[in-house]
């Protein structure tokens, strides 16, 4: 019967890279979800500010929404060069009275991974 001394260490050394890869993948995915949640929160804050302002106010509600969204993202640590915000008004009722029923705000943020090339 052969001696099995050291077999466990070799098996662990072979399995370790896979375990590290799975652990880093879990951390990276959690970071992605965290950043996504922060962007959603910032957009919600911006649109809420636009919703409570007057449509004919100065500055316009879409300008307020962009400024508030950018401020919240800045507070959360997102770089200004990585943010693109686009707004548009939608007339959902089709009353053609020139009034907008919905403010559509789209924020695009460049994802910054934790583990670079993983």
mmCIF file of N, CA and C in Angstrom:
data_model
loop_
_atom_site.group_PDB
_atom_site.id
_atom_site.type_symbol
_atom_site.label_atom_id
_atom_site.label_comp_id
_atom_site.label_asym_id
_atom_site.label_seq_id
_atom_site.Cartn_x
_atom_site.Cartn_y
_atom_site.Cartn_z
ATOM 1 N N UNK A 1 0.847 -1.176 0.000
ATOM 2 C CA UNK A 1 0.000 0.000 0.000
ATOM 3 C C UNK A 1 0.893 1.240 0.000
ATOM 4 N N UNK A 2 0.546 2.165 -0.863
ATOM 5 C CA UNK A 2 1.344 3.383 -0.983
ATOM 6 C C UNK A 2 0.983 4.412 0.074
ATOM 7 N N UNK A 3 1.920 5.280 0.358
ATOM 8 C CA UNK A 3 1.690 6.372 1.298
ATOM 9 C C UNK A 3 0.980 7.516 0.591
ATOM 10 N N UNK A 4 -0.032 8.124 1.217
ATOM 11 C CA UNK A 4 -0.809 9.211 0.623
ATOM 12 C C UNK A 4 -0.450 10.562 1.242
ATOM 13 N N UNK A 5 0.704 10.633 1.845
ATOM 14 C CA UNK A 5 1.137 11.898 2.435
ATOM 15 C C UNK A 5 1.329 12.936 1.335
ATOM 16 N N UNK A 6 0.737 14.091 1.509
ATOM 17 C CA UNK A 6 0.889 15.181 0.546
ATOM 18 C C UNK A 6 -0.168 15.206 -0.539
ATOM 19 N N UNK A 7 -0.998 14.157 -0.655
ATOM 20 C CA UNK A 7 -2.034 14.121 -1.695
ATOM 21 C C UNK A 7 -3.081 15.211 -1.457
ATOM 22 N N UNK A 8 -3.433 15.442 -0.224
ATOM 23 C CA UNK A 8 -4.428 16.482 0.080
ATOM 24 C C UNK A 8 -3.908 17.864 -0.291
ATOM 25 N N UNK A 9 -2.644 18.108 -0.043
ATOM 26 C CA UNK A 9 -2.060 19.409 -0.382
ATOM 27 C C UNK A 9 -2.049 19.633 -1.887
ATOM 28 N N UNK A 10 -1.757 18.591 -2.632
ATOM 29 C CA UNK A 10 -1.750 18.713 -4.094
ATOM 30 C C UNK A 10 -3.172 18.921 -4.617
ATOM 31 N N UNK A 11 -4.142 18.199 -4.077
ATOM 32 C CA UNK A 11 -5.542 18.366 -4.490
ATOM 33 C C UNK A 11 -6.040 19.778 -4.169
ATOM 34 N N UNK A 12 -5.654 20.268 -2.994
ATOM 35 C CA UNK A 12 -6.049 21.632 -2.627
ATOM 36 C C UNK A 12 -5.416 22.655 -3.560
ATOM 37 N N UNK A 13 -4.146 22.451 -3.893
ATOM 38 C CA UNK A 13 -3.454 23.375 -4.801
ATOM 39 C C UNK A 13 -4.093 23.375 -6.186
ATOM 40 N N UNK A 14 -4.643 22.265 -6.605
ATOM 41 C CA UNK A 14 -5.304 22.199 -7.904
ATOM 42 C C UNK A 14 -6.690 22.847 -7.871
ATOM 43 N N UNK A 15 -7.365 22.756 -6.745
ATOM 44 C CA UNK A 15 -8.721 23.303 -6.633
ATOM 45 C C UNK A 15 -8.733 24.782 -6.259
ATOM 46 N N UNK A 16 -7.641 25.267 -5.679
ATOM 47 C CA UNK A 16 -7.595 26.646 -5.199
ATOM 48 C C UNK A 16 -7.856 27.694 -6.290
ATOM 49 N N UNK A 17 -7.255 27.614 -7.476
ATOM 50 C CA UNK A 17 -7.546 28.629 -8.494
ATOM 51 C C UNK A 17 -9.025 28.690 -8.878
ATOM 52 N N UNK A 18 -9.671 27.544 -8.912
ATOM 53 C CA UNK A 18 -11.105 27.526 -9.248
ATOM 54 C C UNK A 18 -11.912 28.192 -8.137
ATOM 55 N N UNK A 19 -11.578 27.897 -6.904
ATOM 56 C CA UNK A 19 -12.289 28.505 -5.779
ATOM 57 C C UNK A 19 -12.086 30.021 -5.740
ATOM 58 N N UNK A 20 -10.872 30.466 -6.003
ATOM 59 C CA UNK A 20 -10.596 31.911 -6.028
ATOM 60 C C UNK A 20 -11.363 32.573 -7.166
ATOM 61 N N UNK A 21 -11.384 31.932 -8.322
ATOM 62 C CA UNK A 21 -12.100 32.483 -9.481
ATOM 63 C C UNK A 21 -13.595 32.615 -9.182
ATOM 64 N N UNK A 22 -14.191 31.607 -8.569
ATOM 65 C CA UNK A 22 -15.615 31.664 -8.214
ATOM 66 C C UNK A 22 -15.865 32.752 -7.165
ATOM 67 N N UNK A 23 -14.987 32.863 -6.181
ATOM 68 C CA UNK A 23 -15.150 33.892 -5.149
ATOM 69 C C UNK A 23 -15.041 35.295 -5.742
ATOM 70 N N UNK A 24 -14.059 35.521 -6.620
ATOM 71 C CA UNK A 24 -13.904 36.844 -7.245
ATOM 72 C C UNK A 24 -15.076 37.151 -8.177
ATOM 73 N N UNK A 25 -15.591 36.135 -8.848
ATOM 74 C CA UNK A 25 -16.770 36.334 -9.687
ATOM 75 C C UNK A 25 -17.976 36.761 -8.865
ATOM 76 N N UNK A 26 -18.124 36.175 -7.699
ATOM 77 C CA UNK A 26 -19.220 36.549 -6.803
ATOM 78 C C UNK A 26 -19.059 37.984 -6.327
ATOM 79 N N UNK A 27 -17.852 38.368 -5.969
ATOM 80 C CA UNK A 27 -17.589 39.741 -5.524
ATOM 81 C C UNK A 27 -17.840 40.724 -6.667
ATOM 82 N N UNK A 28 -17.382 40.384 -7.870
ATOM 83 C CA UNK A 28 -17.555 41.267 -9.030
ATOM 84 C C UNK A 28 -19.031 41.453 -9.372
ATOM 85 N N UNK A 29 -19.799 40.378 -9.341
ATOM 86 C CA UNK A 29 -21.228 40.467 -9.628
ATOM 87 C C UNK A 29 -21.947 41.288 -8.563
ATOM 88 N N UNK A 30 -21.554 41.118 -7.307
ATOM 89 C CA UNK A 30 -22.137 41.925 -6.229
ATOM 90 C C UNK A 30 -21.818 43.402 -6.427
ATOM 91 N N UNK A 31 -20.599 43.725 -6.854
ATOM 92 C CA UNK A 31 -20.207 45.110 -7.122
ATOM 93 C C UNK A 31 -21.034 45.691 -8.259
ATOM 94 N N UNK A 32 -21.256 44.897 -9.317
ATOM 95 C CA UNK A 32 -22.086 45.327 -10.438
ATOM 96 C C UNK A 32 -23.503 45.664 -9.972
ATOM 97 N N UNK A 33 -24.092 44.777 -9.166
ATOM 98 C CA UNK A 33 -25.449 45.025 -8.671
ATOM 99 C C UNK A 33 -25.501 46.254 -7.771
ATOM 100 N N UNK A 34 -24.468 46.457 -6.956
ATOM 101 C CA UNK A 34 -24.407 47.639 -6.105
ATOM 102 C C UNK A 34 -24.371 48.914 -6.949
ATOM 103 N N UNK A 35 -23.497 48.944 -7.964
ATOM 104 C CA UNK A 35 -23.416 50.133 -8.820
ATOM 105 C C UNK A 35 -24.724 50.355 -9.572
ATOM 106 N N UNK A 36 -25.335 49.299 -10.039
ATOM 107 C CA UNK A 36 -26.618 49.410 -10.753
ATOM 108 C C UNK A 36 -27.675 50.014 -9.832
ATOM 109 N N UNK A 37 -27.713 49.563 -8.596
ATOM 110 C CA UNK A 37 -28.671 50.094 -7.630
ATOM 111 C C UNK A 37 -28.417 51.578 -7.372
ATOM 112 N N UNK A 38 -27.159 51.979 -7.298
ATOM 113 C CA UNK A 38 -26.836 53.384 -7.078
ATOM 114 C C UNK A 38 -27.278 54.255 -8.250
ATOM 115 N N UNK A 39 -27.131 53.766 -9.476
ATOM 116 C CA UNK A 39 -27.572 54.517 -10.655
ATOM 117 C C UNK A 39 -29.091 54.630 -10.663
ATOM 118 N N UNK A 40 -29.789 53.550 -10.333
ATOM 119 C CA UNK A 40 -31.251 53.577 -10.272
ATOM 120 C C UNK A 40 -31.714 54.589 -9.222
ATOM 121 N N UNK A 41 -31.058 54.608 -8.081
ATOM 122 C CA UNK A 41 -31.397 55.570 -7.029
ATOM 123 C C UNK A 41 -31.186 57.006 -7.512
ATOM 124 N N UNK A 42 -30.088 57.252 -8.205
ATOM 125 C CA UNK A 42 -29.801 58.606 -8.698
ATOM 126 C C UNK A 42 -30.846 59.049 -9.719
ATOM 127 N N UNK A 43 -31.227 58.161 -10.618
ATOM 128 C CA UNK A 43 -32.254 58.496 -11.609
ATOM 129 C C UNK A 43 -33.587 58.768 -10.924
ATOM 130 N N UNK A 44 -33.914 57.972 -9.924
ATOM 131 C CA UNK A 44 -35.161 58.169 -9.175
ATOM 132 C C UNK A 44 -35.175 59.540 -8.496
ATOM 133 N N UNK A 45 -34.042 59.925 -7.906
ATOM 134 C CA UNK A 45 -33.939 61.236 -7.261
ATOM 135 C C UNK A 45 -34.120 62.364 -8.271
ATOM 136 N N UNK A 46 -33.476 62.236 -9.424
ATOM 137 C CA UNK A 46 -33.578 63.283 -10.445
ATOM 138 C C UNK A 46 -34.977 63.427 -10.999
ATOM 139 N N UNK A 47 -35.617 62.315 -11.290
ATOM 140 C CA UNK A 47 -36.965 62.359 -11.849
ATOM 141 C C UNK A 47 -37.966 62.844 -10.808
ATOM 142 N N UNK A 48 -37.750 62.490 -9.548
ATOM 143 C CA UNK A 48 -38.646 62.976 -8.493
ATOM 144 C C UNK A 48 -38.591 64.500 -8.390
ATOM 145 N N UNK A 49 -37.389 65.058 -8.463
ATOM 146 C CA UNK A 49 -37.250 66.511 -8.417
ATOM 147 C C UNK A 49 -37.969 67.152 -9.599
ATOM 148 N N UNK A 50 -37.841 66.541 -10.776
ATOM 149 C CA UNK A 50 -38.528 67.081 -11.955
ATOM 150 C C UNK A 50 -40.041 66.960 -11.815
ATOM 151 N N UNK A 51 -40.507 65.903 -11.170
ATOM 152 C CA UNK A 51 -41.948 65.682 -11.036
ATOM 153 C C UNK A 51 -42.618 66.704 -10.124
ATOM 154 N N UNK A 52 -41.899 67.197 -9.140
ATOM 155 C CA UNK A 52 -42.507 68.143 -8.205
ATOM 156 C C UNK A 52 -42.294 69.593 -8.624
ATOM 157 N N UNK A 53 -41.578 69.821 -9.729
ATOM 158 C CA UNK A 53 -41.373 71.191 -10.194
ATOM 159 C C UNK A 53 -42.416 71.550 -11.245
ATOM 160 N N UNK A 54 -42.603 72.834 -11.441
ATOM 161 C CA UNK A 54 -43.556 73.309 -12.443
ATOM 162 C C UNK A 54 -43.005 73.094 -13.844
ATOM 163 N N UNK A 55 -43.861 72.736 -14.783
ATOM 164 C CA UNK A 55 -43.432 72.436 -16.140
ATOM 165 C C UNK A 55 -42.868 73.668 -16.840
ATOM 166 N N UNK A 56 -43.407 74.857 -16.526
ATOM 167 C CA UNK A 56 -42.931 76.078 -17.174
ATOM 168 C C UNK A 56 -41.943 76.857 -16.298
ATOM 169 N N UNK A 57 -41.415 76.199 -15.275
ATOM 170 C CA UNK A 57 -40.474 76.851 -14.359
ATOM 171 C C UNK A 57 -39.108 77.006 -15.021
ATOM 172 N N UNK A 58 -38.321 77.887 -14.429
ATOM 173 C CA UNK A 58 -36.968 78.053 -14.908
ATOM 174 C C UNK A 58 -36.026 77.705 -13.762
ATOM 175 N N UNK A 59 -35.116 76.815 -13.879
ATOM 176 C CA UNK A 59 -34.791 75.985 -15.034
ATOM 177 C C UNK A 59 -35.860 74.919 -15.280
ATOM 178 N N UNK A 60 -35.873 74.383 -16.473
ATOM 179 C CA UNK A 60 -36.868 73.397 -16.881
ATOM 180 C C UNK A 60 -36.713 72.106 -16.064
ATOM 181 N N UNK A 61 -37.793 71.348 -15.917
ATOM 182 C CA UNK A 61 -37.720 70.114 -15.129
ATOM 183 C C UNK A 61 -36.671 69.123 -15.628
ATOM 184 N N UNK A 62 -36.485 69.026 -16.947
ATOM 185 C CA UNK A 62 -35.482 68.079 -17.439
ATOM 186 C C UNK A 62 -34.072 68.518 -17.049
ATOM 187 N N UNK A 63 -33.838 69.814 -17.011
ATOM 188 C CA UNK A 63 -32.541 70.335 -16.573
ATOM 189 C C UNK A 63 -32.323 70.047 -15.093
ATOM 190 N N UNK A 64 -33.372 70.214 -14.298
ATOM 191 C CA UNK A 64 -33.288 69.887 -12.869
ATOM 192 C C UNK A 64 -33.004 68.404 -12.668
ATOM 193 N N UNK A 65 -33.669 67.557 -13.455
ATOM 194 C CA UNK A 65 -33.489 66.113 -13.325
ATOM 195 C C UNK A 65 -32.056 65.708 -13.663
ATOM 196 N N UNK A 66 -31.519 66.278 -14.726
ATOM 197 C CA UNK A 66 -30.138 65.961 -15.112
ATOM 198 C C UNK A 66 -29.164 66.419 -14.028
ATOM 199 N N UNK A 67 -29.367 67.629 -13.511
ATOM 200 C CA UNK A 67 -28.463 68.161 -12.487
ATOM 201 C C UNK A 67 -28.521 67.328 -11.212
ATOM 202 N N UNK A 68 -29.726 66.956 -10.777
ATOM 203 C CA UNK A 68 -29.863 66.171 -9.543
ATOM 204 C C UNK A 68 -29.281 64.772 -9.714
ATOM 205 N N UNK A 69 -29.542 64.145 -10.859
ATOM 206 C CA UNK A 69 -29.001 62.811 -11.121
ATOM 207 C C UNK A 69 -27.478 62.843 -11.128
ATOM 208 N N UNK A 70 -26.917 63.846 -11.780
ATOM 209 C CA UNK A 70 -25.461 63.988 -11.824
ATOM 210 C C UNK A 70 -24.889 64.226 -10.433
ATOM 211 N N UNK A 71 -25.562 65.056 -9.630
ATOM 212 C CA UNK A 71 -25.098 65.323 -8.266
ATOM 213 C C UNK A 71 -25.100 64.059 -7.413
ATOM 214 N N UNK A 72 -26.174 63.286 -7.505
ATOM 215 C CA UNK A 72 -26.256 62.064 -6.698
ATOM 216 C C UNK A 72 -25.194 61.062 -7.139
ATOM 217 N N UNK A 73 -24.996 60.931 -8.446
ATOM 218 C CA UNK A 73 -23.955 60.020 -8.921
ATOM 219 C C UNK A 73 -22.565 60.491 -8.493
ATOM 220 N N UNK A 74 -22.365 61.794 -8.475
ATOM 221 C CA UNK A 74 -21.090 62.343 -8.014
ATOM 222 C C UNK A 74 -20.889 62.042 -6.532
ATOM 223 N N UNK A 75 -21.952 62.172 -5.739
ATOM 224 C CA UNK A 75 -21.875 61.855 -4.313
ATOM 225 C C UNK A 75 -21.532 60.390 -4.091
ATOM 226 N N UNK A 76 -21.983 59.531 -4.986
ATOM 227 C CA UNK A 76 -21.755 58.082 -4.876
ATOM 228 C C UNK A 76 -20.404 57.650 -5.444
ATOM 229 N N UNK A 77 -19.612 58.606 -5.971
ATOM 230 C CA UNK A 77 -18.267 58.300 -6.408
ATOM 231 C C UNK A 77 -18.106 57.972 -7.883
ATOM 232 N N UNK A 78 -19.119 58.210 -8.696
ATOM 233 C CA UNK A 78 -18.995 57.968 -10.132
ATOM 234 C C UNK A 78 -18.289 59.157 -10.778
ATOM 235 N N UNK A 79 -17.391 58.879 -11.705
ATOM 236 C CA UNK A 79 -16.648 59.934 -12.386
ATOM 237 C C UNK A 79 -17.556 60.623 -13.406
ATOM 238 N N UNK A 80 -17.443 61.938 -13.489
ATOM 239 C CA UNK A 80 -18.309 62.713 -14.380
ATOM 240 C C UNK A 80 -18.120 62.317 -15.841
ATOM 241 N N UNK A 81 -16.929 61.913 -16.233
ATOM 242 C CA UNK A 81 -16.675 61.518 -17.614
ATOM 243 C C UNK A 81 -17.291 60.179 -17.983
ATOM 244 N N UNK A 82 -17.718 59.404 -16.985
ATOM 245 C CA UNK A 82 -18.307 58.096 -17.229
ATOM 246 C C UNK A 82 -19.832 58.125 -17.260
ATOM 247 N N UNK A 83 -20.421 59.325 -17.181
ATOM 248 C CA UNK A 83 -21.877 59.450 -17.085
ATOM 249 C C UNK A 83 -22.422 60.127 -18.334
ATOM 250 N N UNK A 84 -23.479 59.563 -18.900
ATOM 251 C CA UNK A 84 -24.207 60.188 -20.007
ATOM 252 C C UNK A 84 -25.690 60.138 -19.658
ATOM 253 N N UNK A 85 -26.334 61.301 -19.656
ATOM 254 C CA UNK A 85 -27.754 61.385 -19.298
ATOM 255 C C UNK A 85 -28.508 62.035 -20.445
ATOM 256 N N UNK A 86 -29.604 61.401 -20.848
ATOM 257 C CA UNK A 86 -30.441 61.895 -21.927
ATOM 258 C C UNK A 86 -31.882 61.958 -21.425
ATOM 259 N N UNK A 87 -32.540 63.073 -21.712
ATOM 260 C CA UNK A 87 -33.943 63.209 -21.327
ATOM 261 C C UNK A 87 -34.802 63.459 -22.560
ATOM 262 N N UNK A 88 -36.061 63.097 -22.431
ATOM 263 C CA UNK A 88 -37.037 63.394 -23.475
ATOM 264 C C UNK A 88 -38.420 63.413 -22.839
ATOM 265 N N UNK A 89 -39.294 64.211 -23.434
ATOM 266 C CA UNK A 89 -40.670 64.266 -22.975
ATOM 267 C C UNK A 89 -41.527 63.393 -23.885
ATOM 268 N N UNK A 90 -42.459 62.674 -23.292
ATOM 269 C CA UNK A 90 -43.361 61.822 -24.051
ATOM 270 C C UNK A 90 -44.795 62.282 -23.834
ATOM 271 N N UNK A 91 -45.563 62.358 -24.913
ATOM 272 C CA UNK A 91 -46.980 62.695 -24.824
ATOM 273 C C UNK A 91 -47.767 61.397 -24.954
ATOM 274 N N UNK A 92 -48.113 60.804 -23.831
ATOM 275 C CA UNK A 92 -48.777 59.504 -23.843
ATOM 276 C C UNK A 92 -50.269 59.598 -24.117
ATOM 277 N N UNK A 93 -50.876 60.740 -23.838
ATOM 278 C CA UNK A 93 -52.316 60.858 -24.048
ATOM 279 C C UNK A 93 -52.659 61.247 -25.467
ATOM 280 N N UNK A 94 -51.709 61.812 -26.181
ATOM 281 C CA UNK A 94 -51.968 62.193 -27.569
ATOM 282 C C UNK A 94 -52.918 63.360 -27.708
ATOM 283 N N UNK A 95 -52.968 64.227 -26.697
ATOM 284 C CA UNK A 95 -53.886 65.360 -26.744
ATOM 285 C C UNK A 95 -53.386 66.487 -27.638
ATOM 286 N N UNK A 96 -52.159 66.387 -28.099
ATOM 287 C CA UNK A 96 -51.564 67.353 -29.039
ATOM 288 C C UNK A 96 -51.652 68.791 -28.553
ATOM 289 N N UNK A 97 -51.760 68.965 -27.267
ATOM 290 C CA UNK A 97 -51.811 70.308 -26.719
ATOM 291 C C UNK A 97 -50.440 70.843 -26.386
ATOM 292 N N UNK A 98 -49.459 70.100 -26.731
ATOM 293 C CA UNK A 98 -48.095 70.543 -26.465
ATOM 294 C C UNK A 98 -47.652 70.271 -25.037
ATOM 295 N N UNK A 99 -48.476 69.558 -24.278
ATOM 296 C CA UNK A 99 -48.083 69.240 -22.908
ATOM 297 C C UNK A 99 -47.442 67.858 -22.868
ATOM 298 N N UNK A 100 -46.457 67.743 -22.068
ATOM 299 C CA UNK A 100 -45.772 66.463 -21.917
ATOM 300 C C UNK A 100 -46.350 65.737 -20.721
ATOM 301 N N UNK A 101 -46.593 64.461 -20.899
ATOM 302 C CA UNK A 101 -47.147 63.661 -19.812
ATOM 303 C C UNK A 101 -46.070 62.930 -19.018
ATOM 304 N N UNK A 102 -44.966 62.629 -19.665
ATOM 305 C CA UNK A 102 -43.929 61.816 -19.037
ATOM 306 C C UNK A 102 -42.547 62.350 -19.380
ATOM 307 N N UNK A 103 -41.718 62.413 -18.364
ATOM 308 C CA UNK A 103 -40.308 62.742 -18.578
ATOM 309 C C UNK A 103 -39.536 61.434 -18.583
ATOM 310 N N UNK A 104 -38.839 61.162 -19.659
ATOM 311 C CA UNK A 104 -38.037 59.960 -19.786
ATOM 312 C C UNK A 104 -36.566 60.351 -19.575
ATOM 313 N N UNK A 105 -35.931 59.733 -18.590
ATOM 314 C CA UNK A 105 -34.532 60.017 -18.289
ATOM 315 C C UNK A 105 -33.745 58.720 -18.372
ATOM 316 N N UNK A 106 -32.710 58.708 -19.202
ATOM 317 C CA UNK A 106 -31.858 57.532 -19.361
ATOM 318 C C UNK A 106 -30.449 57.919 -18.929
ATOM 319 N N UNK A 107 -29.944 57.218 -17.935
ATOM 320 C CA UNK A 107 -28.576 57.450 -17.463
ATOM 321 C C UNK A 107 -27.721 56.256 -17.849
ATOM 322 N N UNK A 108 -26.645 56.523 -18.546
ATOM 323 C CA UNK A 108 -25.696 55.489 -18.931
ATOM 324 C C UNK A 108 -24.393 55.748 -18.202
ATOM 325 N N UNK A 109 -23.926 54.745 -17.494
ATOM 326 C CA UNK A 109 -22.716 54.864 -16.700
ATOM 327 C C UNK A 109 -21.750 53.750 -17.108
ATOM 328 N N UNK A 110 -20.500 54.094 -17.320
ATOM 329 C CA UNK A 110 -19.482 53.107 -17.663
ATOM 330 C C UNK A 110 -19.172 52.282 -16.414
ATOM 331 N N UNK A 111 -19.273 50.977 -16.550
ATOM 332 C CA UNK A 111 -19.003 50.076 -15.420
ATOM 333 C C UNK A 111 -17.505 49.999 -15.154
ATOM 334 N N UNK A 112 -17.136 50.187 -13.909
ATOM 335 C CA UNK A 112 -15.739 50.104 -13.474
ATOM 336 C C UNK A 112 -15.569 48.851 -12.622
ATOM 337 N N UNK A 113 -15.014 47.774 -13.197
ATOM 338 C CA UNK A 113 -14.888 46.526 -12.435
ATOM 339 C C UNK A 113 -13.851 46.620 -11.309
ATOM 340 N N UNK A 114 -14.023 45.783 -10.319
ATOM 341 C CA UNK A 114 -13.079 45.728 -9.208
ATOM 342 C C UNK A 114 -11.838 44.955 -9.632
ATOM 343 N N UNK A 115 -12.064 43.778 -10.195
ATOM 344 C CA UNK A 115 -10.958 42.886 -10.554
ATOM 345 C C UNK A 115 -10.687 42.970 -12.034
ATOM 346 N N UNK A 116 -10.119 44.063 -12.478
ATOM 347 C CA UNK A 116 -9.789 44.374 -13.856
ATOM 348 C C UNK A 116 -10.067 43.349 -14.915
ATOM 349 N N UNK A 117 -9.160 42.409 -15.164
ATOM 350 C CA UNK A 117 -9.301 41.479 -16.278
ATOM 351 C C UNK A 117 -9.962 40.168 -15.924
ATOM 352 N N UNK A 118 -10.550 40.044 -14.758
ATOM 353 C CA UNK A 118 -11.184 38.793 -14.374
ATOM 354 C C UNK A 118 -12.415 38.600 -15.196
#
